[in-house]
Short mmCIF file of C-alpha atoms and ligand atoms in Angstrom, two decimals:
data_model
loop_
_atom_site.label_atom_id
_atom_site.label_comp_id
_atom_site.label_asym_id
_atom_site.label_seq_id
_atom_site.Cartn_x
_atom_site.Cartn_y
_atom_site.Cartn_z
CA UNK A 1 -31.41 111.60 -3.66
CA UNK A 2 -29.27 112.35 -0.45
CA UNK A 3 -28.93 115.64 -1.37
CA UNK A 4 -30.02 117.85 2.03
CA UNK A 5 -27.43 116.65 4.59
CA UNK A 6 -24.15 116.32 2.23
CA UNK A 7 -22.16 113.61 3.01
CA UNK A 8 -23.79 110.21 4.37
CA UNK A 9 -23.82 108.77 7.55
CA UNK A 10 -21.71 105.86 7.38
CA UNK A 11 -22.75 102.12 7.64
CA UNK A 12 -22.49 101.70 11.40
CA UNK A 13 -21.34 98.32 13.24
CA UNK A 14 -21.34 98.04 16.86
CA UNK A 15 -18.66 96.89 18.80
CA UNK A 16 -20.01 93.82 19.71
CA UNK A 17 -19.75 92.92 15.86
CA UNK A 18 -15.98 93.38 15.79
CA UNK A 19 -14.29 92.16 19.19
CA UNK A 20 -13.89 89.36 19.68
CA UNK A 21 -16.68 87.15 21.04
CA UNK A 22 -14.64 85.95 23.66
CA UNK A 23 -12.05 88.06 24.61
CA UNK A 24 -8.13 87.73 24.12
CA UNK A 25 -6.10 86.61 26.46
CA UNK A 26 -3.52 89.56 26.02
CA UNK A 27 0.32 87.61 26.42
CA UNK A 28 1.77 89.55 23.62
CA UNK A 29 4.54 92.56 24.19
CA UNK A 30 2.23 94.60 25.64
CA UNK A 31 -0.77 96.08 26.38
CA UNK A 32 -1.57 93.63 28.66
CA UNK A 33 -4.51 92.55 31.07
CA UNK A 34 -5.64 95.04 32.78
CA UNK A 35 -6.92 94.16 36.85
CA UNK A 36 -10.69 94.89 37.38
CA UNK A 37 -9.87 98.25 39.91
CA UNK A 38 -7.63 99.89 36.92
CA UNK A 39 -10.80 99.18 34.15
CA UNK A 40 -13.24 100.59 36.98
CA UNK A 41 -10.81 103.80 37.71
CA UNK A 42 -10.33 104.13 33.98
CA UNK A 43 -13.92 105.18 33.40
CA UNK A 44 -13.90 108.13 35.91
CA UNK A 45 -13.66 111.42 34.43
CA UNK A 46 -13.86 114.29 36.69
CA UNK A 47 -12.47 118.09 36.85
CA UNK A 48 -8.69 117.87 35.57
CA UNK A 49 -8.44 120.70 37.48
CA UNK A 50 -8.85 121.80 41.27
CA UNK A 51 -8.39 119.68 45.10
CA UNK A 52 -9.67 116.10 44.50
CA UNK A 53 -7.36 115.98 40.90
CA UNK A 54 -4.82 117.81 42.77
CA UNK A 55 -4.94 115.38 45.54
CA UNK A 56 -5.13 111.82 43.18
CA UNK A 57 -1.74 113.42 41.27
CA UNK A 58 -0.05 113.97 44.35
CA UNK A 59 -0.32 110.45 45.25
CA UNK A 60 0.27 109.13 41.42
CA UNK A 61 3.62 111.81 41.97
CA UNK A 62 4.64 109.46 45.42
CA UNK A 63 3.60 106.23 44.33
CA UNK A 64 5.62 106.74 41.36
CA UNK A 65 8.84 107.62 43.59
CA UNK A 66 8.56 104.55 44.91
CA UNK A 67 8.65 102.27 41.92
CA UNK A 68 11.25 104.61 40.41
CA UNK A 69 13.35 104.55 43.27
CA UNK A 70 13.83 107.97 43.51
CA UNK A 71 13.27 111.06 45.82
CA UNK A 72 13.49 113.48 43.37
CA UNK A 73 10.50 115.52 42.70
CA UNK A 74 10.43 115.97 39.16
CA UNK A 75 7.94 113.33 38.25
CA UNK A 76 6.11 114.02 35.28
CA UNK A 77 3.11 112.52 33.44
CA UNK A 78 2.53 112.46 29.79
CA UNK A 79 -0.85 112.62 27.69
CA UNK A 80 0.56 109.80 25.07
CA UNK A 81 2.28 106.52 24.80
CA UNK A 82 5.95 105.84 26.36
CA UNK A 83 7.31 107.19 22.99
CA UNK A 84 6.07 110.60 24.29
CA UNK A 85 7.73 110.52 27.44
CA UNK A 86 10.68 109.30 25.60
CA UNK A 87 9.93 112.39 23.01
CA UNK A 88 9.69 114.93 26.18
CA UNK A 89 13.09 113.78 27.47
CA UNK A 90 14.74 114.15 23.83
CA UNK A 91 13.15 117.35 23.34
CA UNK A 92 14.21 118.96 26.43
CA UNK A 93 17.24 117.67 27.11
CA UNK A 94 19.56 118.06 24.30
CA UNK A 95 19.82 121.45 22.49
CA UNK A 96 20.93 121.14 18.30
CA UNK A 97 24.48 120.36 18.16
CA UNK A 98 24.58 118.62 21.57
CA UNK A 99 26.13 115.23 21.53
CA UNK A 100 24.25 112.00 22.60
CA UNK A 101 25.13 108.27 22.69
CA UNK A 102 22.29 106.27 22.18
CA UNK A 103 23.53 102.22 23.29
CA UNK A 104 21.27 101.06 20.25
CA UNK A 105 20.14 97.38 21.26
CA UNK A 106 17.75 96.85 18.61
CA UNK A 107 14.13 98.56 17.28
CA UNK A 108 13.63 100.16 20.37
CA UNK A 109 16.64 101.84 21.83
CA UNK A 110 17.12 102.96 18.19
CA UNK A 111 14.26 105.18 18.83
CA UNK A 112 16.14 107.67 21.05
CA UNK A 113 18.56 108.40 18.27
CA UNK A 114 15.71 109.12 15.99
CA UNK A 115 14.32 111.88 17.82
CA UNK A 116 17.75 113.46 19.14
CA UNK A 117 18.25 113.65 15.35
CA UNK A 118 14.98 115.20 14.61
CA UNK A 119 16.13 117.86 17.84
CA UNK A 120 19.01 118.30 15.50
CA UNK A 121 21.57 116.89 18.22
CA UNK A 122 24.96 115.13 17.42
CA UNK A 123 23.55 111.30 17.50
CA UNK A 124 26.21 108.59 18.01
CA UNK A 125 25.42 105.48 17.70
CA UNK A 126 27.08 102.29 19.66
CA UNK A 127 25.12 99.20 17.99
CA UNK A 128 25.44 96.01 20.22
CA UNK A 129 25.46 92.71 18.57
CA UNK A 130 21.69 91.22 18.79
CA UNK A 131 22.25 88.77 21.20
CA UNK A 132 24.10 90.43 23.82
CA UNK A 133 23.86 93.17 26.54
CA UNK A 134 25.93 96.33 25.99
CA UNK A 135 29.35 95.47 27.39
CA UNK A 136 30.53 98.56 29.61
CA UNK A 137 34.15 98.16 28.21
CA UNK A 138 33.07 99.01 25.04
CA UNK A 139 30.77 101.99 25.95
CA UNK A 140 33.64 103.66 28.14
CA UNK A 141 35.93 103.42 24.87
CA UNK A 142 32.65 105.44 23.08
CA UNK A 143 32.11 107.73 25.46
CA UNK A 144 35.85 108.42 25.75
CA UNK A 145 35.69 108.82 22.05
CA UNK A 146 32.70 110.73 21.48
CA UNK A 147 32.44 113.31 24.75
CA UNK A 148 28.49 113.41 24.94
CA UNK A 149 25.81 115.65 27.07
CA UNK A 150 23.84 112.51 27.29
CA UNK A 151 23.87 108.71 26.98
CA UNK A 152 20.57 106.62 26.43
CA UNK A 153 20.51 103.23 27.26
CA UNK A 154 17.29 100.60 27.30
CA UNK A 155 16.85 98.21 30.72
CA UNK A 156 15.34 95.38 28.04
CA UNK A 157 14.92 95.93 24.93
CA UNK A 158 11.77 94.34 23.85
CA UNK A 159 12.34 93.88 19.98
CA UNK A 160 15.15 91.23 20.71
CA UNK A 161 14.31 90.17 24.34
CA UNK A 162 17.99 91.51 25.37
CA UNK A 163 18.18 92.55 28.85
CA UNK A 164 21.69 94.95 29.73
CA UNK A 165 22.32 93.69 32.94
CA UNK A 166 25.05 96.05 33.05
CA UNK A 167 22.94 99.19 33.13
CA UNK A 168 24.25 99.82 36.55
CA UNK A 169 27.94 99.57 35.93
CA UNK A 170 27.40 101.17 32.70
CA UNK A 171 25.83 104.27 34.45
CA UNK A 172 28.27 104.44 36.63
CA UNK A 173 31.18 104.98 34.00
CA UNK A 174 28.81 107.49 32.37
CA UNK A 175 29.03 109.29 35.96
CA UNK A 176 32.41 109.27 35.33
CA UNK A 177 32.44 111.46 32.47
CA UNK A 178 29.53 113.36 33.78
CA UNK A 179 26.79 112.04 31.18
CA UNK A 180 23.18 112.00 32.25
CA UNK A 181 22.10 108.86 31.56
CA UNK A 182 18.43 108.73 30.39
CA UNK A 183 16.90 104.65 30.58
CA UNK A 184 14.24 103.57 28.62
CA UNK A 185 12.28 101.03 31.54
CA UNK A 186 9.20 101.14 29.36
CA UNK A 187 8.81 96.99 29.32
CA UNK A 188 11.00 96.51 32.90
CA UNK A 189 9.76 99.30 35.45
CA UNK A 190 7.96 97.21 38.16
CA UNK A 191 8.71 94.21 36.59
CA UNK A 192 12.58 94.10 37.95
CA UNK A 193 14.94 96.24 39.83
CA UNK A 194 15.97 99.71 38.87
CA UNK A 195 17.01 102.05 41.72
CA UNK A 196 17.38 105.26 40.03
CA UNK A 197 18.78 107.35 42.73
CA UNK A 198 21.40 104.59 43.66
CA UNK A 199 22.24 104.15 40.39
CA UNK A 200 22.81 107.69 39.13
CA UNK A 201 19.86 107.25 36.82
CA UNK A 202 19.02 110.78 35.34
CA UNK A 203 16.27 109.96 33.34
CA UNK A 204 13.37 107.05 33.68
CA UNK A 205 11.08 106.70 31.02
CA UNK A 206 8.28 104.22 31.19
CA UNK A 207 4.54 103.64 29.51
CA UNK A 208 1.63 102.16 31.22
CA UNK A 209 0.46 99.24 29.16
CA UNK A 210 3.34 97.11 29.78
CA UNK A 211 4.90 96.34 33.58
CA UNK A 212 2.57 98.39 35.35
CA UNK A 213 -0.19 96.87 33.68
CA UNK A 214 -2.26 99.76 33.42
CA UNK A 215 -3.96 101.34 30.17
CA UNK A 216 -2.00 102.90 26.70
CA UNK A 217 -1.56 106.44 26.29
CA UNK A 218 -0.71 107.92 29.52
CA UNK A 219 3.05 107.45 30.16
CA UNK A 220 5.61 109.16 33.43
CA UNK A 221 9.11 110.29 33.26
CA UNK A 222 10.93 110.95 36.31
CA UNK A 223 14.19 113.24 35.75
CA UNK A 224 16.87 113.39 38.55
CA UNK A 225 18.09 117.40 39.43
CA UNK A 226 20.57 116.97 37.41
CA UNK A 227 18.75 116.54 34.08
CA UNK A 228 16.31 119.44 35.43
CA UNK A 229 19.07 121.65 35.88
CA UNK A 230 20.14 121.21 32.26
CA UNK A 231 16.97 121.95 31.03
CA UNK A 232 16.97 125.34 33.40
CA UNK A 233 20.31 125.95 31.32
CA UNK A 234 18.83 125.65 28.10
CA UNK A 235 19.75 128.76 25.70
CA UNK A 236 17.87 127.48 22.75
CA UNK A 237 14.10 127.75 22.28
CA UNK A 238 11.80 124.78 22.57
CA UNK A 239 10.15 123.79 19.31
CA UNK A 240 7.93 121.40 21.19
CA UNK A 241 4.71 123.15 23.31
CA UNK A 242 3.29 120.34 25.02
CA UNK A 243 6.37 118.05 25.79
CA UNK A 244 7.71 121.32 26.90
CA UNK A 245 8.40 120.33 30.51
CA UNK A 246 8.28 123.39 32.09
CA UNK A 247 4.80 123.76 31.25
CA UNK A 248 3.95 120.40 32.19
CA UNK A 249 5.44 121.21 35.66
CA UNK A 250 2.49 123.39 36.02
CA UNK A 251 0.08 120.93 35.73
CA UNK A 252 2.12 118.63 37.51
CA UNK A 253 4.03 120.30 40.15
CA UNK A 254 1.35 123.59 40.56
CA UNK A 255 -1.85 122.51 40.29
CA UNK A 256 -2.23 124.27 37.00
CA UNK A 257 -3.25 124.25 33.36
CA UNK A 258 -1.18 123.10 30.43
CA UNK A 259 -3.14 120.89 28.50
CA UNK A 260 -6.47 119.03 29.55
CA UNK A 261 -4.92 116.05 31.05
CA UNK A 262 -6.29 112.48 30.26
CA UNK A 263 -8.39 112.33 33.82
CA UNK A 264 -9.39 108.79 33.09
CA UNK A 265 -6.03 107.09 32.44
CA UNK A 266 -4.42 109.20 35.52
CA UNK A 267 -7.24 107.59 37.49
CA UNK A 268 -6.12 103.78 35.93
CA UNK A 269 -2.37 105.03 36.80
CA UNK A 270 -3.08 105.64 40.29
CA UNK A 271 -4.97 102.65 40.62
CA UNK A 272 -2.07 100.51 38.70
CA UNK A 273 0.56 102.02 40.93
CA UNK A 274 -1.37 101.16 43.93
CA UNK A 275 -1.53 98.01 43.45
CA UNK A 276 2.70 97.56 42.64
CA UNK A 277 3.20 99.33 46.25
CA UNK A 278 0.35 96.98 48.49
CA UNK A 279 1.94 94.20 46.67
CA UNK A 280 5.73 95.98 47.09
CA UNK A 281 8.22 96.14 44.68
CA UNK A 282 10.37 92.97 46.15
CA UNK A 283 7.26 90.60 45.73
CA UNK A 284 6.57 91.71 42.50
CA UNK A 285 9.92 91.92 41.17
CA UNK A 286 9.94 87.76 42.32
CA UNK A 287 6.76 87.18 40.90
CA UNK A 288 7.67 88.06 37.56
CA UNK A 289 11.14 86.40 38.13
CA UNK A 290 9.82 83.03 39.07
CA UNK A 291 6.30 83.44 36.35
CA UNK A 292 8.60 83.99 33.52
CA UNK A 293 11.29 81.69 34.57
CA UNK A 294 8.57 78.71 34.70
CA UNK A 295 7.40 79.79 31.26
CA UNK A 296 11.02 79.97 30.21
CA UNK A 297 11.76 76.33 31.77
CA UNK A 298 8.43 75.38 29.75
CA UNK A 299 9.00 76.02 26.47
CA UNK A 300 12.54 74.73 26.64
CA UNK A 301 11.13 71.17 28.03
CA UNK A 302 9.05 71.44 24.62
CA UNK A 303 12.20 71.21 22.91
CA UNK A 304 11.95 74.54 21.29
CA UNK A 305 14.62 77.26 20.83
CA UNK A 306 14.87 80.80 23.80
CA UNK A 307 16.49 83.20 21.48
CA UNK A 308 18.77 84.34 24.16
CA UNK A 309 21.48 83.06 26.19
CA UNK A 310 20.71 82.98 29.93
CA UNK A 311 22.84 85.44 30.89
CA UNK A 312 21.64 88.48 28.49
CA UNK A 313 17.68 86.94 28.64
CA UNK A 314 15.41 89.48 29.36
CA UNK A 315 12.18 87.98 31.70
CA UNK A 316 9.53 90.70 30.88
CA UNK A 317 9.30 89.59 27.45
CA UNK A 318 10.27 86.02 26.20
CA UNK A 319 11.78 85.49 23.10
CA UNK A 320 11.29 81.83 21.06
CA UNK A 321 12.91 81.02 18.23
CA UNK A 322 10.83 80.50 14.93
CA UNK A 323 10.94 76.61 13.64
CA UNK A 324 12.07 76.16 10.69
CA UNK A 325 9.62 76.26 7.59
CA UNK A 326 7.12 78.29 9.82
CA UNK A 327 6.57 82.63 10.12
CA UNK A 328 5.93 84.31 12.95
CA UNK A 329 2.40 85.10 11.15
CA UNK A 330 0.97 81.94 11.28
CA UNK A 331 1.84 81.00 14.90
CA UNK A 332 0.40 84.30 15.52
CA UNK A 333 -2.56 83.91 14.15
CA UNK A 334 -2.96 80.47 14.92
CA UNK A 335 -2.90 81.03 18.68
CA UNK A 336 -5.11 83.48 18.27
CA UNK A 337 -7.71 82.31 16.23
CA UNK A 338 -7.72 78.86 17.78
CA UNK A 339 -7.06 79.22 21.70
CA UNK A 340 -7.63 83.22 22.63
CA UNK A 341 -4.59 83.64 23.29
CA UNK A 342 -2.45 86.61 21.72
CA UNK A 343 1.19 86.79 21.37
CA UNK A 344 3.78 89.10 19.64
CA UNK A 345 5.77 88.43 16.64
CA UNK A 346 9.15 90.73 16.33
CA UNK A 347 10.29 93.45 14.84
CA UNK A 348 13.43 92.28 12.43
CA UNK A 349 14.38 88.58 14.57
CA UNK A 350 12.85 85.78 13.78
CA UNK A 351 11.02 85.49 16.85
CA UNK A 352 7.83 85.27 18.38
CA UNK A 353 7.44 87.00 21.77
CA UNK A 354 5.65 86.09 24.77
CA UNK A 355 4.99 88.69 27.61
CA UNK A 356 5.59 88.25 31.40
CA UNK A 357 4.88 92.02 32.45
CA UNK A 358 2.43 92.63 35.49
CA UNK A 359 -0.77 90.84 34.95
CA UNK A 360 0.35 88.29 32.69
CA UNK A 361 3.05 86.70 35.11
CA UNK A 362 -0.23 84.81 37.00
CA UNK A 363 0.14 80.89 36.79
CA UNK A 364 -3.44 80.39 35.55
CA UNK A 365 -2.52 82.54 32.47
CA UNK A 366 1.10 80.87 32.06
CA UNK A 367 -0.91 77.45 31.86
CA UNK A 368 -3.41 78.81 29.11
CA UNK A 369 -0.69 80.41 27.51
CA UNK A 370 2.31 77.70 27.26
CA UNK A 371 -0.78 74.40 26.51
CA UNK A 372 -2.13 77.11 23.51
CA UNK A 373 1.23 77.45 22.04
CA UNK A 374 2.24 74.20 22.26
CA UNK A 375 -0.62 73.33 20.78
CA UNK A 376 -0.45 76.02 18.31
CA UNK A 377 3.17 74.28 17.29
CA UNK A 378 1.68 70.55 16.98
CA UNK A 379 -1.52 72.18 14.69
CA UNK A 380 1.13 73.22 12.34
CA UNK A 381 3.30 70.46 12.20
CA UNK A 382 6.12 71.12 14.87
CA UNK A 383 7.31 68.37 16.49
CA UNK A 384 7.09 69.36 20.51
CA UNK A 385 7.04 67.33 23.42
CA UNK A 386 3.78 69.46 25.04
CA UNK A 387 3.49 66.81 27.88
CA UNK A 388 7.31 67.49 28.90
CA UNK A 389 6.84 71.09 28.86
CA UNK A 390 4.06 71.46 30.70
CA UNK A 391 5.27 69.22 33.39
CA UNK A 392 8.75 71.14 33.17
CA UNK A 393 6.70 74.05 34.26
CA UNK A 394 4.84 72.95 37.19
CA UNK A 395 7.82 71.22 38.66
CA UNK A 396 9.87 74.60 38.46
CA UNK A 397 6.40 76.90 40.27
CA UNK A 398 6.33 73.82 43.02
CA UNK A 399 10.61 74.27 43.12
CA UNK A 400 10.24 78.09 44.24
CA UNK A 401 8.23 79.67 46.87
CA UNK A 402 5.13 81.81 45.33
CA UNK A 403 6.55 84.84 48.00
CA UNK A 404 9.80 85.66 48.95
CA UNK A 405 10.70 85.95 53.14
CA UNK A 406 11.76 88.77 53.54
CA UNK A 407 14.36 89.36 56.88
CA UNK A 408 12.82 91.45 59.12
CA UNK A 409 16.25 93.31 60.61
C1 LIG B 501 6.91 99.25 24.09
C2 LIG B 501 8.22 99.90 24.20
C3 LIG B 501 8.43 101.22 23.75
C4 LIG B 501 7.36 102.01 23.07
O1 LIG B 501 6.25 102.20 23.84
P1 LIG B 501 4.97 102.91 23.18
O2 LIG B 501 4.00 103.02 24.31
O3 LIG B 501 4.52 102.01 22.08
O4 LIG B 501 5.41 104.22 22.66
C5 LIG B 501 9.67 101.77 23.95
N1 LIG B 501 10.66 101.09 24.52
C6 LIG B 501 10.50 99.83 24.96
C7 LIG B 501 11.65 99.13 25.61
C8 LIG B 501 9.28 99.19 24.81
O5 LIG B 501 9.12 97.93 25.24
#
């Protein structure tokens, strides 16, 4: 028999066999749609090292001051999901023993206190009840109690579809005690404002399938001097070699080797962040506002449930409460199978989750999107007024301008 070569070759499929016929229309919690200039800079692959890379990363490095908000320098890109930029900032920042308090919001701002426990820090936790924003009263009373090196916060947390308005104040107490603050942006960056210089912001973390609507696995952190000089002071060892920041400052600051970087993603970057500064970050930042806020004003006239009150709602990511008798499986799958459309389900609320992060927040989608799931609803028995909501939604896109005016001073 097939004794010569070993182990078989495997029964192959193609591709073609297992997408989709027609594709998705991606309006889950990210990735999302990518535009046609990221796909066609995505399949470039050239040197990672030498003048034209050199060149494309110094204008990934500016581009990305821009939508940060900040002039510092120390922009950073990471081979890996926003979890690894979030790793690299752990990793780097807090030495074992040091103290952190992580704001924990839900499944994702959680994640910080995971890894500063696996760096061995102090974690603290200060949980926030699931349908509010952290209230900065209560985090001044934690950070008076606990004293810590750093405090991690999320801009919206996307498990819940919480958004902490209060980041800003919040940072600024944390200035008070001299905390560096380190924000998780990974669903907001782009998507609404975050001035990380004006705020005191020490740390940005973000991930490119999600606001900047460019591909997974190649993710930027942007650290303020302040959180660079505390990794200068470091005493301890690193136990991490390539989150080790230092080294990726070679690559990123020197025109250097640390790893092989992911060419082809940088290339989707650049071509992602490109497109948020010709469009600028005010226009964009109202596009998503008044995309999501239609969708928002949809679904309601539907007569379903927004998990959150107005005031804590996050816009990126829209959050609809299950009706009864129903999982977030079946509406899930439903859309999916029966319209091509995909949306999220939740991780612990009984939600399901529609996205409104770059690409998605275009009208054309939001009308495929809402008329598939309230369609979805009536296939499974939900009583929804689909008419209503629809209508609700094209009355609020006619109520607001498409662009902002901007005073010229
Ligand atoms: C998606 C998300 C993450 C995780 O991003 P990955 O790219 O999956 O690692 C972290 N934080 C927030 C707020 C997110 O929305």
């Amino acid at each position: 028999m097939n004794s010569s070569t070993g182990i078989p070759r495997p029964q192959l499929q193609s591709l073609d066999d297992i997408l989709p016929q027609e594709p998705l229309l991606m309006m889950g919690a990210g990735p999302v749609p990518i535009p046609e200039r990221v796909a066609k800079a995505n399949s470039v692959v050239i040197n990672h090292l030498g003048t034209t890379m050199a060149k494309v990363i110094d204008q990934v490095k500016s581009m990305a001051r821009y939508v940060f908000q900040t002039e510092s320098k120390w922009v950073l890109g990471v081979a890996g999901p926003a979890s690894a930029a979030m790793e690299m900032t752990a990793v780097n920042l807090l030495q074992p023993g040091e103290k952190i308090l992580c704001l924990n919001n839900g499944f994702f701002s959680h994640r910080m206190a995971e890894m500063a426990g696996r760096v061995g820090a102090d974690v603290h936790e200060l949980h926030i009840p699931v349908h509010e924003a952290a209230d900065p009263d209560r985090v001044r009373k934690a950070i008076e109690q606990v004293r810590p090196k750093v405090i991690s916060m999320v801009q919206g947390e996307t498990s819940n579809t919480v958004c902490n308005y209060t980041l800003k104040d919040i940072a600024a107490i944390a200035k008070e005690y001299g905390c560096l603050v380190v924000v998780d942006a990974v669903c907001t960056l782009s998507t609404m404002p975050l001035k990380m210089d004006e705020w005191n912001v020490d740390v940005v973390i973000t991930g490119g399938q999600k606001g900047l609507s460019s591909i997974p696995g190649v993710s930027l952190v942007a650290f303020s001097n302040e959180a660079w000089q505390a990794i200068e002071n470091r005493t301890s060892p690193l136990t991490h070699w390539c989150f080790d920041v230092k080294l990726a400052e070679n690559f990123w600051h020197r025109d250097g080797y640390h790893y092989t970087a992911p060419v082809s993603g940088i290339m989707a970057l650049h071509e992602a962040l490109k497109l948020v500064c010709e469009e600028t970050l005010e226009q964009r930042f109202a596009r998503h506002l008044r995309c999501s806020q239609a969708l928002q004003a949809g679904i309601a006239g539907m007569g379903l449930d927004l998990f959150i009150e107005p005031t804590a709602r996050l816009n990126s990511v829209v959050g609809i409460s299950i009706p009864e008798g129903l999982t977030a499986k079946q509406i899930c799958d439903h859309i999916s199978e029966t319209y091509r459309v995909e949306i999220a389900g939740s991780f612990g609320q009984p939600i399901v989750r529609i996205g409104q992060m770059g690409e998605q927040c275009r009208e054309h989608n939001l009308f495929r999107t809402l008329h598939a799931f309230g369609s979805t609803m009536r296939d499974l028995g939900v009583k929804v007024d689909q008419p209503n909501g629809m209508a609700e939604m094209e009355a609020y896109l006619q109520k607001y301008p498409r662009h902002v005016h901007l005073d010229v001073a």
